[in-house]
Amino acid sequence: MEQWYTNTDIEKQIPDFEMSFFKSLYGFRYYLDFDSNYNEIAFLEVDFLLEKDDRKFKLVMKFSNIVSLYLYRITGNENDLEGGFTIENLKESGYEKRFKYLIDNYETDIIKFYCEEIEVVTLEKREF
C-alpha cells in the first residue's frame, strides 16, 4: 500500500522515514475555506518537529476536510508526540471519502482527527 508521504519532500530528504521521527507539535492553524468544488470545508495546517539521528526538520502539513478535531493539553512548549503518533490510511477499511485518514496521538492525547487529504507543504532542515 502506498504511504501518505510517497512522492513528497519527506521521501526525498529522509529516505528511511519512520513515524517515530515525529517529536513534537509546535504550531497549528485551523480555518474554513472552499475546496475545488466550492464546498466550504475545514483545513488544519500543523507544524511538526522531526528528528532523525542528529538532524532536525520543520515539517508543515496541511490536512483538508477535517472532522472530529480533538486538541488537548496544548501548552507553550511541551507538545510531545513521541511514542504514539500515527497517520492511518482508512481507505481499505471501507470508510467514506471524507474519512480517508485518521491522525492520532494515542499516547499523549494531544491531537486526533479525521481528514480527506494530506499535503506536505514544506520540509526544511533546521537548527533549533
XYZ file of C-alpha atoms in Angstrom:
128
model
C 0.000 0.000 0.000
C 1.260 3.479 -0.885
C 2.220 5.610 2.116
C 0.806 9.106 2.653
C 4.306 10.593 2.198
C 5.121 8.822 -1.104
C 6.493 11.241 -3.731
C 6.855 14.101 -1.220
C 9.851 16.002 0.144
C 9.808 13.628 3.120
C 10.642 10.655 0.933
C 13.275 12.672 -0.939
C 15.064 14.196 2.084
C 14.582 11.339 4.574
C 14.544 8.111 2.523
C 14.337 5.872 5.605
C 11.476 7.889 7.153
C 9.544 6.395 10.065
C 6.636 7.755 12.114
C 8.876 7.658 15.191
C 10.721 10.688 13.751
C 7.743 12.911 14.783
C 8.805 14.517 18.073
C 6.505 17.460 18.763
C 3.722 19.692 17.525
C 4.672 23.346 17.786
C 2.145 25.238 15.713
C -1.236 24.919 14.075
C -3.779 26.969 12.145
C -7.444 25.965 11.749
C -9.606 27.697 9.152
C -12.600 27.285 6.844
C -12.236 27.693 3.097
C -13.575 26.249 -0.144
C -12.462 23.099 -1.942
C -12.219 22.759 -5.737
C -15.986 22.122 -5.926
C -16.771 25.309 -3.939
C -17.845 23.380 -0.850
C -16.885 25.019 2.436
C -14.635 22.666 4.394
C -12.258 22.804 7.361
C -8.480 22.902 6.954
C -5.738 22.425 9.529
C -2.091 23.329 8.976
C 0.278 21.843 11.533
C 3.977 22.483 12.192
C 5.870 19.448 13.439
C 9.408 18.883 14.651
C 11.005 15.748 13.169
C 14.269 14.273 14.407
C 16.455 11.739 12.639
C 19.748 10.962 14.387
C 21.369 14.388 14.870
C 19.275 16.096 12.158
C 16.139 18.137 12.885
C 13.437 19.172 10.440
C 10.475 21.509 10.465
C 7.570 19.829 8.662
C 4.466 21.813 7.721
C 1.466 19.698 6.744
C -1.981 20.704 5.520
C -4.976 18.495 6.248
C -8.206 19.130 4.322
C -11.847 18.404 5.073
C -11.099 17.609 8.681
C -13.755 16.352 11.083
C -13.855 15.470 14.774
C -10.842 17.632 15.665
C -9.682 16.949 19.210
C -6.928 19.038 20.825
C -5.969 18.502 24.447
C -3.230 19.769 26.732
C -1.668 22.144 24.213
C 0.981 24.048 26.177
C 3.662 26.591 25.445
C 6.464 24.149 24.724
C 5.590 20.645 25.923
C 3.587 19.269 22.989
C 5.421 15.952 22.856
C 4.297 13.390 20.236
C 6.882 10.717 20.940
C 5.840 7.109 21.173
C 2.381 7.106 19.713
C 1.749 9.375 16.738
C 0.133 7.769 13.691
C -1.324 8.709 10.333
C -3.504 5.783 9.346
C -4.964 5.297 5.862
C -8.561 4.148 6.383
C -9.424 3.692 2.713
C -9.058 -0.086 2.840
C -11.291 -0.187 5.921
C -14.239 0.927 3.793
C -14.605 4.436 5.199
C -16.174 7.172 3.147
C -14.009 9.658 1.272
C -14.005 12.332 3.968
C -12.617 9.870 6.500
C -9.696 8.692 4.389
C -7.096 9.276 7.154
C -7.006 9.133 10.931
C -4.376 11.317 12.595
C -3.921 10.255 16.204
C -1.521 10.792 19.062
C -2.771 7.896 21.165
C -0.206 8.018 23.987
C -0.117 11.687 24.982
C -3.596 12.562 23.585
C -2.574 15.958 22.216
C -4.321 15.712 18.836
C -6.757 13.469 16.985
C -8.922 13.971 13.876
C -10.049 12.512 10.569
C -9.387 14.112 7.186
C -9.845 13.604 3.474
C -6.468 14.725 2.137
C -2.920 15.314 3.375
C -0.399 17.674 1.818
C 3.252 18.104 2.757
C 3.641 21.877 2.440
C 7.319 22.240 3.401
C 10.117 20.226 4.947
C 13.204 22.166 5.995
C 16.327 21.049 7.778
C 16.630 23.194 10.899
C 18.959 24.110 13.698
C 16.701 24.519 16.722
